[in-house]
Amino acid sequence: MVNSAVIDQHGAAPVFGLYINGEWRAAASGKSYENRNPARPDDLIGSFASGGTEDVDAAVSAAAEAFTAWSMSSPITRANILYKASEILASRVNEIGRELTREEGKTLKEGIGETSRAVQILRYYAGEAQQPTGEHYPSANPATLLYTVREPLGPCAIITPWNFPIAIPAWKIAPALAFGNTVVFKPATLTPLCAVRLTEALAEAGLPEGVLNLVTGSAGEVGDPLVNDERIIAISFTGSNEVGRQLKMSATARGAKVQLEMGGKNPAIVLADADLEHAVTNVINGAMMSTGQKCTATSRAIVDHRVADELSERLAQRIGALRVGDPQEEATQMGPLISAEAAKRVAGEIDRAKREGLTLLTKDGASTDLGDGYFVRPALFGGVAPDSRLAQEELFGPVLGVIPVDGLDEAIEVANNVRFGLSASLFTRDIGRALTFVRKIQAGVVHVNSETAGAEPQVPFGGYKGSSSYSREQGKAAREFFTQVKTVYLDPPPSA
Ligand code: ADP
């Protein structure tokens, strides 16, 4: 038995284990895989256990075994553990934030910011665990005490992507645990270190063994057996549409409860009366922060034609001036893509758009002189047709298209004409237009005069159409997913 997440050492690089039934241990196969810094691939962060079927089985067994006691424990006990975990994480925010940047590639400000957000999420669910668990109803029989109580589901699988490697796991795991479920956590293959750090904080805070289990490894070796394990009652997934849809089919076929958060093709509409400088700043932040790798990133600027040229010019100037480079340096404004494959794919999309005749308004497009990291320079295309590939497909990189339109009605029509509906923004000074936009836009998260990205923990988060599965995460919505309702008719015994 090893009591530390580091179970071995390969030269200078630590080897991190799986966390199963309260123990850090090697994968049953004994195998591990390397995790490297996307800004400097020669920088080896560490090796991580390559979990497999046997490990998934052990993790699910532990979660199933731990469920009875955890589900019957007091919500106040669970709240105290989550709060303690938030304090442990808070004491390590800078260190973990830096590790996040090294592992994922977002800027230091974003890496530390995301870690602080995970702290806030744990704190929020410590509070949420202490909220009412049901409702009291009137009954046809006045003597009946008629009420509902929300109870936990059972062992849950939490399957997360690499783009928010600590915040997304926190916002799924914290409510799952707060409401009495046990968890098997399968993080993205590319960001296992953040998963280890979150698991360490929760374990140190006093979670009983088996309540949270971490299995790192590949989608095929870990994700598949986990999704198909009959003992897993519910699955919360964030990732690509292709994987999400497939996962939902196989999991619901065996009766599991499934929640999906997937892609977006999020519009920022800029009307002629908007404060253009404010709109430019927010469109760029929405499009380029995290190197455009957010499901809520702005990828379409839908702009009234009266201001389209001026806005495009200002966007091009400011996007062209973004400092792209090693995100571990304070001055860097945009880091690399997550992987060589992602950089190649996004650069290919930029080249393809150029070949298809779209006008690149930023200078050098995909080319970079930034060394071996997975860098792609941010790209802005002007005069983009609403039905073009660039305006329809989620590219998941620093690529923005300006689509000129004639007024709000056309803007909303164009904005809605995609298969996604996660988030949307409008920039205007006109309250009437803002209200029309809020009513007509098909999106789960709607902003007026702020960027498309951003999700506070106390409100529901999720998308319309292909972006989601009609369930919501975070806020009070999380309780709906991670619990089921028991209706109780409590009558007094007949009086003697
Ligand atoms: P992303 O590129 O954003 O990571 P993916 O959809 O590829 O999106 O992956 C999201 C998460 O789902 C990752 O943890 C990944 O390993 C996992 N995953 C991918 N394919 C499967 C699958 N078939 N079954 C279960 N999990 C999977």
Coordinates of C-alpha atoms and ligand atoms in Angstrom, one line a residue:
M1 CA 0.0 0.0 0.0
V2 CA 1.3 3.4 -0.9
N3 CA 0.0 6.5 0.8
S4 CA 1.2 9.1 -1.8
A5 CA 0.0 9.8 -5.3
V6 CA 3.6 9.4 -6.4
I7 CA 4.1 5.6 -6.5
D8 CA 7.4 5.4 -8.3
Q9 CA 10.1 7.5 -10.0
H10 CA 11.2 7.2 -13.7
G11 CA 14.6 9.1 -13.6
A12 CA 13.7 12.6 -12.7
A13 CA 10.0 12.2 -13.5
P14 CA 7.4 11.0 -10.9
V15 CA 5.0 8.2 -11.6
F16 CA 1.5 8.8 -10.4
G17 CA -0.9 6.1 -9.4
L18 CA -4.6 5.3 -9.5
Y19 CA -6.6 6.0 -6.4
I20 CA -8.8 3.0 -5.6
N21 CA -10.5 2.2 -2.3
G22 CA -8.4 4.8 -0.5
E23 CA -5.1 3.6 -1.8
W24 CA -2.7 5.0 -4.4
R25 CA -1.5 2.1 -6.5
A26 CA -0.1 1.1 -9.9
A27 CA -2.3 -0.1 -12.7
A28 CA -3.0 -3.8 -12.7
S29 CA -1.0 -4.0 -16.0
G30 CA 1.9 -2.2 -14.4
K31 CA 1.9 0.2 -17.3
S32 CA 2.0 4.0 -17.3
Y33 CA 2.1 6.7 -19.9
E34 CA 4.0 10.0 -20.3
N35 CA 2.4 13.4 -19.9
R36 CA 4.2 16.3 -21.5
N37 CA 4.0 20.1 -21.5
P38 CA 2.2 21.2 -24.7
A39 CA 4.3 24.4 -24.9
R40 CA 7.5 22.5 -24.6
P41 CA 7.1 18.8 -25.4
D42 CA 10.6 18.0 -24.1
D43 CA 9.4 18.9 -20.6
L44 CA 8.1 15.7 -19.1
I45 CA 5.6 16.3 -16.4
G46 CA 5.4 12.8 -15.2
S47 CA 4.1 9.3 -15.9
F48 CA 0.6 8.3 -15.0
A49 CA -0.9 4.8 -14.5
S50 CA -2.6 3.4 -17.6
G51 CA -5.7 2.0 -16.0
G52 CA -7.6 -0.9 -17.7
T53 CA -10.6 -3.2 -17.2
E54 CA -9.3 -4.8 -14.1
D55 CA -8.7 -1.4 -12.4
V56 CA -12.1 -0.1 -13.5
D57 CA -13.6 -3.2 -12.0
A58 CA -11.8 -2.6 -8.7
A59 CA -12.8 1.0 -8.7
V60 CA -16.4 0.3 -9.3
S61 CA -16.4 -2.4 -6.7
A62 CA -15.0 0.0 -4.2
A63 CA -17.6 2.7 -5.1
A64 CA -20.4 0.2 -4.9
E65 CA -19.2 -1.1 -1.5
A66 CA -18.8 2.4 -0.1
F67 CA -22.2 3.6 -1.3
T68 CA -24.4 2.3 1.5
A69 CA -22.5 4.0 4.3
W70 CA -21.9 7.3 2.4
S71 CA -25.4 7.6 1.1
M72 CA -26.7 7.2 4.7
S73 CA -24.2 9.6 6.2
S74 CA -25.3 13.1 7.3
P75 CA -25.2 15.7 4.6
I76 CA -23.5 17.9 7.3
T77 CA -20.6 15.4 7.5
R78 CA -20.4 15.5 3.7
A79 CA -20.5 19.3 3.7
N80 CA -17.7 19.5 6.2
I81 CA -15.5 17.2 4.1
L82 CA -16.1 19.3 0.9
Y83 CA -15.4 22.5 2.8
K84 CA -12.1 21.1 4.1
A85 CA -11.2 20.0 0.6
S86 CA -11.8 23.5 -0.6
E87 CA -9.5 24.9 2.1
I88 CA -6.8 22.4 1.2
L89 CA -7.1 23.3 -2.5
A90 CA -7.2 27.0 -1.6
S91 CA -3.9 26.7 0.2
R92 CA -2.3 25.2 -3.0
V93 CA -4.0 27.4 -5.6
N94 CA -0.8 29.0 -7.0
E95 CA 1.1 25.7 -7.1
I96 CA -1.8 23.7 -8.7
G97 CA -2.6 26.6 -11.1
R98 CA 1.0 26.6 -12.3
E99 CA 0.8 22.8 -12.8
L100 CA -2.4 23.3 -14.7
T101 CA -0.7 25.7 -17.1
R102 CA 2.2 23.4 -17.5
E103 CA -0.1 20.5 -18.3
E104 CA -2.9 22.1 -20.3
G105 CA -1.3 25.2 -21.8
K106 CA -3.7 28.0 -20.8
T107 CA -2.1 31.2 -19.4
L108 CA -1.0 31.4 -15.8
K109 CA -3.8 33.8 -15.0
E110 CA -6.3 31.3 -16.4
G111 CA -4.6 28.3 -14.8
I112 CA -4.6 29.9 -11.3
G113 CA -8.1 31.4 -12.0
E114 CA -9.5 28.0 -12.9
T115 CA -8.0 26.4 -9.7
S116 CA -9.6 29.2 -7.7
R117 CA -12.9 28.4 -9.3
A118 CA -12.6 24.8 -8.3
V119 CA -12.1 26.0 -4.7
Q120 CA -15.3 28.1 -5.0
I121 CA -17.2 25.2 -6.5
L122 CA -16.2 22.9 -3.6
R123 CA -17.3 25.6 -1.1
Y124 CA -20.6 26.1 -2.9
Y125 CA -21.5 22.4 -2.8
A126 CA -20.5 22.3 0.9
G127 CA -23.3 24.8 1.3
E128 CA -25.6 23.2 -1.1
A129 CA -25.3 19.9 0.7
Q130 CA -27.1 21.6 3.7
Q131 CA -30.0 22.9 1.7
P132 CA -33.5 21.3 1.9
T133 CA -33.7 17.8 0.5
G134 CA -37.4 17.7 -0.4
E135 CA -40.8 19.4 -0.2
H136 CA -43.8 19.1 2.0
Y137 CA -47.3 18.8 0.3
P138 CA -50.9 19.0 1.4
S139 CA -52.7 15.7 1.4
A140 CA -56.3 14.6 0.7
N141 CA -56.1 13.2 4.2
P142 CA -55.3 16.1 6.6
A143 CA -53.6 13.7 9.0
T144 CA -51.1 12.5 6.4
L145 CA -47.6 13.9 6.4
L146 CA -46.9 13.9 2.6
Y147 CA -43.5 14.9 1.5
T148 CA -40.7 14.2 -0.9
V149 CA -37.1 13.5 -0.3
R150 CA -34.2 13.5 -2.8
E151 CA -31.9 10.5 -2.3
P152 CA -28.6 9.6 -4.0
L153 CA -28.5 7.4 -7.0
G154 CA -25.5 5.1 -6.4
P155 CA -22.0 4.8 -7.9
C156 CA -21.5 7.5 -10.6
A157 CA -19.0 7.8 -13.4
I158 CA -17.5 11.2 -14.0
I159 CA -15.9 11.5 -17.4
T160 CA -14.2 14.8 -18.1
P161 CA -12.3 16.6 -20.9
W162 CA -8.9 18.3 -20.8
N163 CA -9.9 21.9 -21.4
F164 CA -10.9 22.7 -17.8
P165 CA -9.0 19.9 -16.1
I166 CA -9.8 20.9 -12.5
A167 CA -13.0 23.0 -12.7
I168 CA -15.1 20.6 -14.7
P169 CA -14.2 17.6 -12.5
A170 CA -14.9 19.7 -9.4
W171 CA -18.3 20.8 -10.6
K172 CA -19.3 17.2 -11.3
I173 CA -17.6 15.4 -8.4
A174 CA -18.6 17.9 -5.7
P175 CA -22.4 17.6 -6.2
A176 CA -22.2 13.9 -6.8
L177 CA -20.5 13.5 -3.4
A178 CA -22.5 16.2 -1.6
F179 CA -25.7 14.5 -2.3
G180 CA -24.5 11.1 -1.2
N181 CA -23.2 9.3 -4.3
T182 CA -19.9 7.6 -4.7
V183 CA -17.7 8.3 -7.7
V184 CA -15.4 6.7 -10.2
F185 CA -13.5 9.5 -11.9
K186 CA -12.0 9.1 -15.4
P187 CA -10.2 12.3 -16.4
A188 CA -9.1 13.2 -19.9
T189 CA -6.0 11.2 -20.8
L190 CA -4.1 14.5 -21.5
T191 CA -4.6 16.1 -18.1
P192 CA -4.2 13.5 -15.4
L193 CA -2.1 15.7 -13.0
C194 CA -5.0 18.1 -12.2
A195 CA -7.2 15.1 -11.6
V196 CA -4.6 13.7 -9.1
R197 CA -4.4 17.1 -7.4
L198 CA -8.2 17.3 -6.9
T199 CA -8.4 13.7 -5.7
E200 CA -5.6 14.3 -3.2
A201 CA -7.4 17.3 -1.8
L202 CA -10.7 15.4 -1.4
A203 CA -8.9 12.3 0.1
E204 CA -6.9 14.5 2.5
A205 CA -10.1 16.2 3.6
G206 CA -11.3 12.8 5.0
L207 CA -13.4 11.1 2.4
P208 CA -14.0 7.5 3.5
E209 CA -12.3 4.9 1.4
G210 CA -14.0 3.9 -1.8
V211 CA -16.2 7.1 -2.0
L212 CA -14.0 8.6 -4.7
N213 CA -11.9 6.6 -7.0
L214 CA -9.6 7.9 -9.8
V215 CA -8.7 5.8 -12.8
T216 CA -6.4 7.5 -15.3
G217 CA -5.8 6.0 -18.7
S218 CA -7.2 5.9 -22.2
A219 CA -10.8 6.3 -23.4
G220 CA -10.9 2.7 -24.7
E221 CA -9.2 1.0 -21.8
V222 CA -10.9 3.0 -19.0
G223 CA -13.9 4.9 -20.4
D224 CA -15.5 2.1 -22.3
P225 CA -15.6 -0.5 -19.5
L226 CA -16.7 2.2 -17.0
V227 CA -19.6 3.3 -19.1
N228 CA -20.7 -0.3 -19.7
D229 CA -20.4 -1.4 -16.0
E230 CA -23.9 -2.3 -14.8
R231 CA -23.1 -1.1 -11.3
I232 CA -22.6 2.5 -12.6
I233 CA -26.0 4.1 -12.1
A234 CA -25.3 7.5 -13.6
I235 CA -22.8 9.1 -15.9
S236 CA -21.9 12.8 -16.1
F237 CA -19.9 13.5 -19.3
T238 CA -18.3 16.5 -20.8
G239 CA -16.5 16.2 -24.1
S240 CA -17.0 15.9 -27.8
N241 CA -20.4 15.4 -29.5
E242 CA -19.3 12.2 -31.3
V243 CA -18.2 10.5 -28.0
G244 CA -21.2 12.0 -26.0
R245 CA -23.8 10.7 -28.4
Q246 CA -22.3 7.2 -28.6
L247 CA -21.8 7.0 -24.8
K248 CA -25.4 8.0 -24.2
M249 CA -26.7 5.3 -26.6
S250 CA -24.8 2.5 -24.9
A251 CA -25.4 3.7 -21.3
T252 CA -29.1 4.4 -21.7
A253 CA -29.6 1.1 -23.4
R254 CA -28.7 -0.6 -20.1
G255 CA -30.8 1.9 -18.1
A256 CA -28.2 4.3 -16.7
K257 CA -28.9 8.0 -16.1
V258 CA -26.8 10.2 -18.4
Q259 CA -25.9 13.8 -18.6
L260 CA -23.9 15.2 -21.5
E261 CA -22.2 18.6 -22.0
M262 CA -20.7 18.9 -25.5
G263 CA -19.8 21.4 -28.1
G264 CA -20.8 24.9 -29.1
K265 CA -20.6 27.3 -32.1
N266 CA -21.2 30.3 -30.0
P267 CA -22.2 33.6 -31.5
A268 CA -21.4 37.1 -30.3
I269 CA -23.9 39.5 -32.1
V270 CA -22.6 43.1 -32.3
L271 CA -25.3 45.7 -33.3
A272 CA -24.5 49.1 -34.8
D273 CA -25.4 50.9 -31.5
A274 CA -22.9 48.9 -29.4
D275 CA -19.9 50.3 -27.6
L276 CA -17.5 48.9 -30.2
E277 CA -14.4 48.9 -28.0
H278 CA -16.2 47.0 -25.3
A279 CA -17.5 44.5 -27.9
V280 CA -14.0 44.0 -29.4
T281 CA -12.5 43.3 -26.0
N282 CA -15.3 40.8 -25.1
V283 CA -15.3 39.1 -28.5
I284 CA -11.5 38.6 -28.3
N285 CA -11.6 37.3 -24.8
G286 CA -14.5 34.9 -25.7
A287 CA -12.7 33.7 -28.8
M288 CA -9.1 33.6 -27.8
M289 CA -8.7 32.9 -24.1
S290 CA -7.7 29.3 -23.4
T291 CA -6.5 29.4 -27.1
G292 CA -10.2 29.1 -28.1
Q293 CA -10.5 25.7 -26.5
K294 CA -13.7 26.3 -24.5
C295 CA -17.1 24.8 -25.3
T296 CA -18.4 28.3 -24.6
A297 CA -15.8 30.1 -26.8
T298 CA -17.0 32.7 -29.2
S299 CA -16.4 31.4 -32.8
R300 CA -18.8 33.6 -34.7
A301 CA -18.9 37.4 -34.6
I302 CA -22.3 38.2 -36.2
V303 CA -22.0 41.9 -36.9
D304 CA -24.4 44.6 -38.3
H305 CA -22.9 45.5 -41.7
R306 CA -22.9 49.2 -40.8
V307 CA -20.1 48.5 -38.3
A308 CA -18.6 45.3 -39.7
D309 CA -15.6 46.9 -41.4
E310 CA -14.6 48.9 -38.4
L311 CA -15.1 46.1 -36.0
S312 CA -13.2 43.7 -38.2
E313 CA -10.3 46.1 -38.5
R314 CA -10.1 46.6 -34.7
L315 CA -10.4 42.9 -34.1
A316 CA -7.7 42.1 -36.6
Q317 CA -5.4 44.7 -35.1
R318 CA -5.8 43.4 -31.5
I319 CA -5.8 39.7 -32.3
G320 CA -2.7 40.2 -34.4
A321 CA -1.0 41.9 -31.4
L322 CA -1.8 39.0 -29.0
R323 CA 1.4 37.7 -27.4
V324 CA 1.5 34.0 -28.2
G325 CA 4.0 31.9 -26.4
D326 CA 5.0 29.8 -23.4
P327 CA 2.0 30.3 -21.0
Q328 CA 4.3 29.9 -18.0
E329 CA 5.7 33.4 -18.8
E330 CA 3.6 36.1 -17.2
A331 CA 3.5 38.3 -20.3
T332 CA 2.0 35.5 -22.5
Q333 CA -1.6 36.2 -23.6
M334 CA -2.2 32.9 -25.5
G335 CA -0.6 29.5 -25.1
P336 CA -0.4 26.4 -27.3
L337 CA -3.1 24.0 -28.4
I338 CA -3.4 20.9 -26.2
S339 CA -1.6 18.5 -28.5
A340 CA 0.3 18.1 -31.7
E341 CA -2.8 16.5 -33.3
A342 CA -5.0 19.4 -32.2
A343 CA -2.5 22.0 -33.6
K344 CA -2.3 20.1 -36.9
R345 CA -6.1 19.9 -37.2
V346 CA -6.7 23.6 -36.4
A347 CA -3.9 24.7 -38.7
G348 CA -5.5 22.5 -41.4
E349 CA -8.8 24.2 -40.9
I350 CA -7.3 27.6 -41.3
D351 CA -5.5 26.5 -44.5
R352 CA -8.7 25.0 -45.8
A353 CA -10.7 28.2 -45.1
K354 CA -8.1 30.1 -47.0
R355 CA -8.2 27.7 -49.9
E356 CA -12.0 28.0 -50.0
G357 CA -11.6 31.7 -50.6
L358 CA -12.3 33.1 -47.1
T359 CA -10.4 36.3 -46.3
L360 CA -7.9 36.0 -43.5
L361 CA -7.7 39.4 -41.8
T362 CA -4.8 38.5 -39.4
K363 CA -1.4 38.4 -40.8
D364 CA 0.2 35.0 -40.6
G365 CA -2.6 32.5 -39.9
A366 CA -1.4 29.1 -38.9
S367 CA 2.3 29.6 -39.3
T368 CA 4.4 29.9 -36.2
D369 CA 8.0 30.4 -35.2
L370 CA 7.5 29.4 -31.6
G371 CA 9.6 26.3 -31.4
D372 CA 8.4 22.8 -30.8
G373 CA 5.2 23.6 -28.8
Y374 CA 1.8 23.0 -30.3
F375 CA 1.2 26.6 -31.3
V376 CA -1.1 28.0 -33.9
R377 CA -1.4 31.8 -34.3
P378 CA -4.9 33.2 -33.8
A379 CA -6.9 33.7 -37.0
L380 CA -9.6 36.1 -37.9
F381 CA -11.6 35.7 -41.1
G382 CA -13.8 38.4 -42.5
G383 CA -17.0 38.4 -44.7
V384 CA -17.7 34.8 -43.7
A385 CA -20.9 33.2 -45.1
P386 CA -23.2 31.8 -42.5
D387 CA -23.4 28.4 -44.1
S388 CA -19.6 27.9 -44.6
R389 CA -17.7 25.2 -42.7
L390 CA -16.0 27.9 -40.6
A391 CA -19.4 29.2 -39.5
Q392 CA -20.9 25.8 -38.9
E393 CA -18.3 23.4 -37.4
E394 CA -16.8 23.6 -34.0
L395 CA -13.0 24.0 -34.6
F396 CA -11.9 24.2 -31.0
G397 CA -9.1 26.6 -31.5
P398 CA -8.2 30.3 -31.9
V399 CA -10.3 30.9 -35.0
L400 CA -13.0 33.6 -35.3
G401 CA -15.2 34.4 -38.3
V402 CA -17.0 37.7 -38.8
I403 CA -20.4 37.3 -40.4
P404 CA -22.0 40.6 -41.6
V405 CA -25.8 40.8 -41.3
D406 CA -28.5 43.4 -41.7
G407 CA -29.9 44.1 -38.2
L408 CA -31.0 42.1 -35.2
D409 CA -33.6 39.8 -36.9
E410 CA -31.1 38.5 -39.4
A411 CA -28.4 38.2 -36.8
I412 CA -30.7 36.0 -34.6
E413 CA -31.6 33.9 -37.6
V414 CA -28.0 33.3 -38.5
A415 CA -27.1 32.7 -34.8
N416 CA -29.7 30.0 -34.5
N417 CA -28.9 28.3 -37.8
V418 CA -26.3 25.8 -36.3
R419 CA -26.8 22.5 -34.7
F420 CA -25.4 23.7 -31.3
G421 CA -26.9 26.1 -28.7
L422 CA -24.6 26.4 -25.7
S423 CA -23.9 30.1 -25.2
A424 CA -24.6 33.4 -27.0
S425 CA -23.8 37.1 -26.5
L426 CA -25.4 40.3 -27.7
F427 CA -23.7 43.7 -27.7
T428 CA -26.1 46.7 -27.8
R429 CA -27.3 49.7 -25.8
D430 CA -30.9 49.0 -26.6
I431 CA -32.9 47.2 -23.9
G432 CA -35.7 46.4 -26.3
R433 CA -33.3 44.6 -28.7
A434 CA -31.7 42.9 -25.7
L435 CA -35.0 41.5 -24.6
T436 CA -35.9 40.3 -28.1
F437 CA -32.5 38.5 -28.3
V438 CA -33.0 36.9 -24.9
R439 CA -36.4 35.6 -26.0
K440 CA -35.4 34.3 -29.5
I441 CA -31.9 33.0 -29.1
Q442 CA -31.6 29.2 -28.9
A443 CA -28.9 28.9 -26.3
G444 CA -28.7 27.6 -22.7
V445 CA -26.5 30.4 -21.5
V446 CA -27.2 34.0 -22.7
H447 CA -25.1 37.1 -22.2
V448 CA -25.9 40.7 -22.9
N449 CA -22.8 42.9 -23.1
S450 CA -20.5 40.3 -21.8
E451 CA -18.5 37.4 -23.4
T452 CA -20.0 34.0 -24.3
A453 CA -17.6 32.2 -21.9
G454 CA -18.1 32.1 -18.2
A455 CA -20.1 30.0 -15.8
E456 CA -20.7 30.8 -12.2
P457 CA -21.2 27.8 -9.9
Q458 CA -24.5 28.9 -8.4
V459 CA -26.5 28.9 -11.6
P460 CA -27.4 26.1 -14.0
F461 CA -25.1 25.5 -16.9
G462 CA -25.9 23.7 -20.2
G463 CA -26.9 24.0 -23.8
Y464 CA -29.9 23.8 -26.2
K465 CA -30.0 21.5 -29.2
G466 CA -26.8 19.4 -29.9
S467 CA -24.8 21.1 -27.1
S468 CA -26.3 19.1 -24.3
S469 CA -28.8 16.4 -23.3
Y470 CA -31.5 18.6 -21.8
S471 CA -30.2 18.2 -18.3
R472 CA -28.2 21.0 -16.5
E473 CA -25.1 21.1 -14.3
Q474 CA -24.1 23.3 -11.4
G475 CA -26.3 25.4 -9.1
K476 CA -29.4 23.7 -7.9
A477 CA -29.8 21.8 -11.2
A478 CA -27.0 19.5 -10.1
R479 CA -29.2 18.1 -7.3
E480 CA -31.7 17.1 -9.9
F481 CA -29.2 15.0 -11.8
F482 CA -27.4 13.4 -8.9
T483 CA -30.5 12.4 -6.9
Q484 CA -33.9 10.7 -7.3
V485 CA -37.2 11.5 -5.7
K486 CA -38.9 9.4 -3.0
T487 CA -42.5 10.4 -2.2
V488 CA -43.5 9.6 1.4
Y489 CA -47.1 9.2 2.7
L490 CA -46.8 9.1 6.5
D491 CA -50.0 8.3 8.2
P492 CA -50.5 8.0 12.0
P493 CA -51.6 4.6 13.2
P494 CA -55.3 4.3 13.9
S495 CA -55.9 5.5 17.4
A496 CA -56.8 2.9 19.9
Ligands
ADP1 P1 -12.0 15.9 -25.5 O1 -11.3 15.9 -26.8 O2 -12.7 17.2 -25.2 O3 -11.2 15.3 -24.4 P2 -13.5 13.5 -25.9 O4 -15.0 13.4 -26.2 O5 -12.6 12.8 -26.9 O6 -13.3 15.0 -25.8 O7 -13.2 13.0 -24.5 C1 -13.8 13.4 -23.3 C2 -13.6 12.4 -22.2 O8 -14.3 11.2 -22.6 C3 -12.2 12.0 -22.0 O9 -12.0 11.7 -20.7 C4 -12.1 10.7 -22.9 O10 -11.0 9.9 -22.5 C5 -13.4 10.1 -22.6 N1 -13.9 9.2 -23.7 C6 -13.6 9.2 -25.0 N2 -14.2 8.2 -25.6 C7 -14.8 7.5 -24.7 C8 -15.6 6.3 -24.8 N3 -15.9 5.6 -25.9 N4 -16.2 5.8 -23.6 C9 -16.0 6.5 -22.5 N5 -15.2 7.6 -22.3 C10 -14.7 8.1 -23.5

